[in-house]
Amino acid sequence: MNDDETMIQTDILVIGSGVAGLAFALKVSPFASVALVTKKGVMDSNTTHAQGGIASVFGQLDSFALHIQDTLEAGDGLCHREVVEQVVKNGPERIRELIDLGVKFNLSRQDADNLDLGQEGGHSRKRIVHAQDMTGLELERVLVDHLHRDPRIRLFENHVAIDLITCSTRMKRGTVTTGHEDVCLGAYVLDRQTQQVKTFAARITLLATGGAGKVYLYTSNPDVATGDGIAMAYRAGATVANLEFVQFHPTCLYHPEAKNFLISEAVRGEGAVLVDQAGRRFMERYDPRKELACRDVVARAIDTELKQSGDDTVYLDISHRPADFIKERFPNLYRRCLEFGFDMTRQPIPVVPAAHYMCGGVVTDLLGRTDIQRLYAVGETACTGLHGANRLASNSLIEALVYADRAARQAAADLAGFDVGAAPAPAPWDEVGTSDSDERIVVSHNWDEIRRCMWNYVGIVRSDKRLERAQRRIENINNEIREYYWNFKVEPPLIELRNIATVADLIVRCALHRKESRGLHYNIAYPRRDDRRWRKDTVLRRAYVG
Ligand SMILES: Cc1cc2nc3c(=O)[nH]c(=O)nc-3n(C[C@H](O)[C@H](O)[C@H](O)COP(=O)(O)OP(=O)(O)OC[C@H]3O[C@@H](n4cnc5c(N)ncnc54)[C@H](O)[C@@H]3O)c2cc1C
């Protein structure tokens, strides 16, 4: 296909270079040309930061039935059973594929023919396949290496997708309308280096843009996690769901310079205990599983302890385990903690909760298809129905791998069936009437305000009053952004601000809609789960909640 500088044609456009985008790209490249755009470097992703590992059934004492049961239990009544079965049963095959690609998982000390399996909160058996405590980095290393060697995949780093293009896209500025019969034609993408907006015309587009942790002031996520895929899909008219279910990781290192540094669940899996300032354990007052309770229970317990005591932090203590074991099992955590002045082999580490994982997202079917034709979504940006109201630890990498595989197979069938001439060519980007910004302070101020507002009013414990307050503020900010967006040339901070504001609004609307407490959503006005009225997903379409 012929390209000019700003019009790139490809069979398949992949947006995002985490595990979802990379695994999908490698699977479709044998039968299609692929353009993969990613907003910073290829390794900048949530995936790279994943520590604990990948949940899958390999243990002799384990079974698909148990993994399914644990996932359903964590999901608190909202998981889609057929999705859970699909992910769990396909898991081991996807892990074997990774091993064949060259991923080096830890092997059992007792039996080097078997994988070493870790234990994490909410899992009734040891089933966490891992590469020391840097599993995500190892995945990215291997997948990126294969990507670089694949001549059918063109990689565009430092390219920020702005908006999807659909048949009903109305220029100017990629504003789009509804339409569930709509067809995706590609995306407008800003090249950070040239500052040009390019039009990527594609027969199939995959959103693999990851999570939205940056919507909150404190997060374990890297800077790229601004919910862009959810916001773009929603603007394009796709259905999104369950955005009230934001997982807060209970244990991020508390240190002014330790931005986004997470202490993996696996540390509690290996026996670490949580204590208060006086060294007293407190988890037994909240759950019989103590430190191995699900994340939401542990995060809420810490939140309660901190609010009651007025302290800034609680502590995680694994110093009773042998130092050699800790150093070997958690080399990265050990090293990073030491950099911040904490020796985890000898002392408790100060920890606080932080926004970690988005269970909701763009609604897809069992093959990763959204309700816009030719638009797929895989990974953290999608809402497949696997996680329900709460994700079981280490179920997200396996979800991304299984859905990348399912979506790739379906994409092959789609491409074989398409009439190439059927869809219109997308219109080029139009920036007539815009100028360079002279008011960047508006953007940085609003970034900060949204994230603080979400942390204070839409966090671990919610109330209708706080949610309504948040809604009013975010609406004002959204109005300001809209005005600003139409007058100035797009720049990455503005693109991301527009997206975090959209996602914040969607989270608040979902949270206000659900009048109960379930899974990760806890509202003090409705402290109990209400299956009679609320055992259903929160589904949002533009101008519709139902
Ligand atoms: C600290 C940490 C530890 C974790 N540990 C585990 C674990 O042990 N086990 C587990 O299962 N899960 C874990 N998770 C969650 C898991 O890592 C993620 O859910 C998963 O990696 C998401 O993969 P993804 O491909 O969907 O998204 P990501 O890996 O986040 O990749 C998204 C990609 O999209 C790009 N992108 C975003 N917006 C745009 C745009 N507008 N234009 C172009 N590119 C864009 C990003 O730059 C990035 O390359 C952890 C997460 C974190 C943050």
PDB file of C-alpha atoms and ligand atoms in Angstrom, residues 15-21 37-40 44-47 49-53 159-161 208-211 220-222 224 228 232 262 356-357 378-380 391 394-397, ligand 1:
ATOM      1  CA  ILE A  15      -2.717   1.136  19.101  1.00  0.00           C
ATOM      2  CA  GLY A  16      -0.494   0.280  22.082  1.00  0.00           C
ATOM      3  CA  SER A  17       2.631  -1.781  22.728  1.00  0.00           C
ATOM      4  CA  GLY A  18       1.832  -3.587  25.971  1.00  0.00           C
ATOM      5  CA  VAL A  19       1.279  -7.330  26.071  1.00  0.00           C
ATOM      6  CA  ALA A  20      -2.121  -7.022  24.336  1.00  0.00           C
ATOM      7  CA  GLY A  21      -0.910  -4.981  21.346  1.00  0.00           C
ATOM      8  CA  VAL A  37       1.584   3.018  17.083  1.00  0.00           C
ATOM      9  CA  THR A  38       2.610   3.685  20.658  1.00  0.00           C
ATOM     10  CA  LYS A  39       2.688   6.977  22.425  1.00  0.00           C
ATOM     11  CA  LYS A  40       6.192   6.867  23.891  1.00  0.00           C
ATOM     12  CA  ASP A  44       6.489   2.236  27.997  1.00  0.00           C
ATOM     13  CA  SER A  45       3.465   0.326  29.255  1.00  0.00           C
ATOM     14  CA  ASN A  46       1.789  -1.094  32.340  1.00  0.00           C
ATOM     15  CA  THR A  47       2.959  -4.493  31.158  1.00  0.00           C
ATOM     16  CA  HIS A  49       5.846  -2.870  35.348  1.00  0.00           C
ATOM     17  CA  ALA A  50       3.974  -6.118  36.072  1.00  0.00           C
ATOM     18  CA  GLN A  51       5.815  -7.899  38.826  1.00  0.00           C
ATOM     19  CA  GLY A  52       3.864 -10.789  40.346  1.00  0.00           C
ATOM     20  CA  GLY A  53       3.141 -12.918  37.308  1.00  0.00           C
ATOM     21  CA  HIS A 159       2.875   8.515  18.073  1.00  0.00           C
ATOM     22  CA  VAL A 160      -0.185   9.427  20.151  1.00  0.00           C
ATOM     23  CA  ALA A 161      -3.585   8.298  18.884  1.00  0.00           C
ATOM     24  CA  ALA A 208      -4.681  -1.964  23.196  1.00  0.00           C
ATOM     25  CA  THR A 209      -4.054   1.248  25.102  1.00  0.00           C
ATOM     26  CA  GLY A 210      -4.081  -0.201  28.624  1.00  0.00           C
ATOM     27  CA  GLY A 211      -5.357   1.263  31.852  1.00  0.00           C
ATOM     28  CA  SER A 220       0.952   2.339  40.526  1.00  0.00           C
ATOM     29  CA  ASN A 221       0.625   2.981  36.776  1.00  0.00           C
ATOM     30  CA  PRO A 222       3.229   4.699  34.572  1.00  0.00           C
ATOM     31  CA  VAL A 224       1.121   6.474  29.689  1.00  0.00           C
ATOM     32  CA  ASP A 228      -7.057   6.924  26.013  1.00  0.00           C
ATOM     33  CA  MET A 232     -11.604   7.352  22.201  1.00  0.00           C
ATOM     34  CA  LEU A 262       4.391  -1.116  43.791  1.00  0.00           C
ATOM     35  CA  HIS A 356      -3.892   0.171  40.102  1.00  0.00           C
ATOM     36  CA  TYR A 357      -6.226  -1.508  37.650  1.00  0.00           C
ATOM     37  CA  VAL A 378      -7.941  -6.213  24.033  1.00  0.00           C
ATOM     38  CA  GLY A 379      -6.183  -5.946  27.403  1.00  0.00           C
ATOM     39  CA  GLU A 380      -6.850  -3.536  30.206  1.00  0.00           C
ATOM     40  CA  ARG A 391     -10.072  -8.583  39.328  1.00  0.00           C
ATOM     41  CA  SER A 394      -2.565 -11.798  38.034  1.00  0.00           C
ATOM     42  CA  ASN A 395      -5.621 -12.495  35.886  1.00  0.00           C
ATOM     43  CA  SER A 396      -5.011  -9.510  33.601  1.00  0.00           C
ATOM     44  CA  LEU A 397      -1.896 -10.612  31.713  1.00  0.00           C
TER      45      LEU A 397
HETATM   46  C1  LIG B   1       2.931  -2.022  38.787  1.00  0.00           C
HETATM   47  C2  LIG B   1       2.001  -3.005  38.141  1.00  0.00           C
HETATM   48  C3  LIG B   1       2.105  -4.353  38.439  1.00  0.00           C
HETATM   49  C4  LIG B   1       1.246  -5.279  37.842  1.00  0.00           C
HETATM   50  N1  LIG B   1       1.401  -6.604  38.095  1.00  0.00           N
HETATM   51  C5  LIG B   1       0.629  -7.500  37.444  1.00  0.00           C
HETATM   52  C6  LIG B   1       0.842  -8.882  37.582  1.00  0.00           C
HETATM   53  O1  LIG B   1       1.732  -9.318  38.287  1.00  0.00           O
HETATM   54  N2  LIG B   1       0.026  -9.734  36.913  1.00  0.00           N
HETATM   55  C7  LIG B   1      -0.994  -9.310  36.093  1.00  0.00           C
HETATM   56  O2  LIG B   1      -1.711 -10.125  35.501  1.00  0.00           O
HETATM   57  N3  LIG B   1      -1.184  -7.975  35.921  1.00  0.00           N
HETATM   58  C8  LIG B   1      -0.409  -7.072  36.558  1.00  0.00           C
HETATM   59  N4  LIG B   1      -0.623  -5.743  36.367  1.00  0.00           N
HETATM   60  C9  LIG B   1      -1.623  -5.318  35.399  1.00  0.00           C
HETATM   61  C10 LIG B   1      -1.103  -5.577  34.010  1.00  0.00           C
HETATM   62  O3  LIG B   1       0.265  -5.243  33.955  1.00  0.00           O
HETATM   63  C11 LIG B   1      -1.847  -4.778  32.972  1.00  0.00           C
HETATM   64  O4  LIG B   1      -3.226  -4.911  33.149  1.00  0.00           O
HETATM   65  C12 LIG B   1      -1.479  -5.249  31.578  1.00  0.00           C
HETATM   66  O5  LIG B   1      -0.089  -5.221  31.428  1.00  0.00           O
HETATM   67  C13 LIG B   1      -2.152  -4.383  30.544  1.00  0.00           C
HETATM   68  O6  LIG B   1      -1.622  -4.705  29.294  1.00  0.00           O
HETATM   69  P1  LIG B   1      -2.135  -3.886  28.041  1.00  0.00           P
HETATM   70  O7  LIG B   1      -1.380  -4.383  26.879  1.00  0.00           O
HETATM   71  O8  LIG B   1      -3.605  -3.927  27.996  1.00  0.00           O
HETATM   72  O9  LIG B   1      -1.748  -2.380  28.384  1.00  0.00           O
HETATM   73  P2  LIG B   1      -0.338  -1.706  28.666  1.00  0.00           P
HETATM   74  O10 LIG B   1       0.686  -2.696  28.997  1.00  0.00           O
HETATM   75  O11 LIG B   1      -0.556  -0.604  29.628  1.00  0.00           O
HETATM   76  O12 LIG B   1       0.025  -1.072  27.264  1.00  0.00           O
HETATM   77  C14 LIG B   1      -0.710   0.017  26.741  1.00  0.00           C
HETATM   78  C15 LIG B   1       0.061   0.611  25.611  1.00  0.00           C
HETATM   79  O13 LIG B   1      -0.728   1.566  24.919  1.00  0.00           O
HETATM   80  C16 LIG B   1       0.033   2.742  24.707  1.00  0.00           C
HETATM   81  N5  LIG B   1      -0.909   3.850  24.567  1.00  0.00           N
HETATM   82  C17 LIG B   1      -1.796   4.294  25.466  1.00  0.00           C
HETATM   83  N6  LIG B   1      -2.510   5.308  24.944  1.00  0.00           N
HETATM   84  C18 LIG B   1      -2.060   5.494  23.679  1.00  0.00           C
HETATM   85  C19 LIG B   1      -2.382   6.397  22.643  1.00  0.00           C
HETATM   86  N7  LIG B   1      -3.305   7.350  22.783  1.00  0.00           N
HETATM   87  N8  LIG B   1      -1.711   6.324  21.476  1.00  0.00           N
HETATM   88  C20 LIG B   1      -0.731   5.381  21.294  1.00  0.00           C
HETATM   89  N9  LIG B   1      -0.381   4.509  22.257  1.00  0.00           N
HETATM   90  C21 LIG B   1      -1.044   4.570  23.433  1.00  0.00           C
HETATM   91  C22 LIG B   1       0.935   2.813  25.911  1.00  0.00           C
HETATM   92  O14 LIG B   1       2.019   3.670  25.683  1.00  0.00           O
HETATM   93  C23 LIG B   1       1.311   1.344  26.032  1.00  0.00           C
HETATM   94  O15 LIG B   1       2.328   1.036  25.126  1.00  0.00           O
HETATM   95  C24 LIG B   1       0.237  -4.814  36.953  1.00  0.00           C
HETATM   96  C25 LIG B   1       0.142  -3.454  36.659  1.00  0.00           C
HETATM   97  C26 LIG B   1       1.012  -2.554  37.233  1.00  0.00           C
HETATM   98  C27 LIG B   1       0.893  -1.110  36.891  1.00  0.00           C
END
